Amino acid sequence: MRRLLLWCAQNPWLATHVPRWRFARRAVRRFLPGEGFEAALKAAVEFKSKGIGALFTLLGENVIDLADANRVVEHYEEVLAAATGVQAEVSVKPTQLGLDIDPEAAYANLRRLARAAANAKSFLWIDMEGSAYTERTVDLYKTLRAEHSHVGLALQAYLHRTVSDVASLMPLKPAIRLVKGAYAEPADIAFTARREVDENYLALCALMLPEVKRRSLRLVIATHDTNLIAKAWGFGKALAIDPAHFEIAMLYGIRTDQQLRLAREGFSVRDLISWGDAWYAWYLRRLAERPANMWFVARQLLP
Ligand SMILES: Cc1cc2nc3c(=O)[nH]c(=O)nc-3n(C[C@H](O)[C@H](O)[C@H](O)COP(=O)(O)OP(=O)(O)OC[C@H]3O[C@@H](n4cnc5c(N)ncnc54)[C@H](O)[C@@H]3O)c2cc1C
């Protein structure tokens, strides 16, 4: 089911037609407060009142026109200026900034956003996409990190290479958001069994948390897997890391009760809030993460 849903995420016919179906638009609302930024901002204000920070993302990927990439940058510049009150951070996909078309233009766009994030006293994260982009994305981050301090990169625990990426990034005093990984990757480059991904996730946390303690790494544990979070905190606690420096991020609409519990327990929690009309591929990846979500979609077919 996971593979089928991830195949559907890449299918151009479905990508054009599904977003027009009313029941699909109803179903996606579970993971999006709305298609406009105002809804995301309103959700962030509510989260802030409960001690949870926000991480903003405009949906969209694989833009095929640099003018569109430029519009994305302009939009984020407005978002960063508007979001100073909620101390939100932003997270962008390199292919949304033109990586498929012109890597230099994509880098120039990232720099513009890093500058805008610095002016807004915010933080810029780079999402990690499918493995075709991993090498280029790590390189983009390394170059950007040499110029800007408030920039971070998502790394995927399902990739075999991640442990060496962590090692090569460490001298830069990086910020790393560790995720399990949301794409369909082959067994020669990725762990495909859930247990192996979880084991690697934990091993990477064990490797990185001492650097958090030394303040040479900002680590965000981005998962809804509360068992993994508890085990990682076991390492954090043993290292006497302050819970306020133990950062956790989850997606809007998923395990909100756990986000609130972790914030109440003193951990630093952020909710990734998305908006925009280009939700199709992103939404299919959310369904693939938990195929039981298909029941929720099916229920939207009922009157
Ligand atoms: C803040 C954040 C940023 C991310 N950025 C990236 C990125 O840049 N690149 C990338 O490849 N991936 C990214 N992801 C997605 C990530 O790779 C996983 O696909 C996703 O988080 C699901 O895995 P999990 O860690 O929650 O663990 P899982 O083992 O999949 O889930 C643990 C439990 O969480 C709940 N859960 C998980 N997903 C869902 C869902 N969709 N619907 C309902 N319940 C669910 C279920 O109860 C499940 O049992 C990000 C995730 C988060 C939280």
mmCIF file of C-alpha atoms in Angstrom, residues 180 198 201-202 221 223-234 246 250 255 258 261-262:
data_model
loop_
_atom_site.group_PDB
_atom_site.id
_atom_site.type_symbol
_atom_site.label_atom_id
_atom_site.label_comp_id
_atom_site.label_asym_id
_atom_site.label_seq_id
_atom_site.Cartn_x
_atom_site.Cartn_y
_atom_site.Cartn_z
ATOM 1 C CA LYS A 180 12.671 8.812 8.957
ATOM 2 C CA ASP A 198 13.947 2.921 13.626
ATOM 3 C CA TYR A 201 17.162 6.680 13.686
ATOM 4 C CA LEU A 202 18.080 5.889 17.271
ATOM 5 C CA ILE A 221 13.874 15.099 16.345
ATOM 6 C CA THR A 223 8.931 12.194 14.186
ATOM 7 C CA HIS A 224 5.514 11.240 15.555
ATOM 8 C CA ASP A 225 7.015 8.042 16.926
ATOM 9 C CA THR A 226 6.710 8.649 20.659
ATOM 10 C CA ASN A 227 8.558 5.411 21.494
ATOM 11 C CA LEU A 228 11.583 6.652 19.550
ATOM 12 C CA ILE A 229 11.289 10.090 21.155
ATOM 13 C CA ALA A 230 11.247 8.474 24.619
ATOM 14 C CA LYS A 231 14.307 6.347 23.807
ATOM 15 C CA ALA A 232 16.181 9.343 22.363
ATOM 16 C CA TRP A 233 15.297 11.341 25.476
ATOM 17 C CA GLY A 234 16.785 8.463 27.502
ATOM 18 C CA PHE A 246 15.720 18.734 23.309
ATOM 19 C CA MET A 250 5.639 16.991 14.292
ATOM 20 C CA ARG A 255 -0.661 13.429 17.257
ATOM 21 C CA GLN A 258 1.365 14.193 22.096
ATOM 22 C CA ARG A 261 2.009 16.605 26.328
ATOM 23 C CA LEU A 262 5.665 16.988 25.283
#
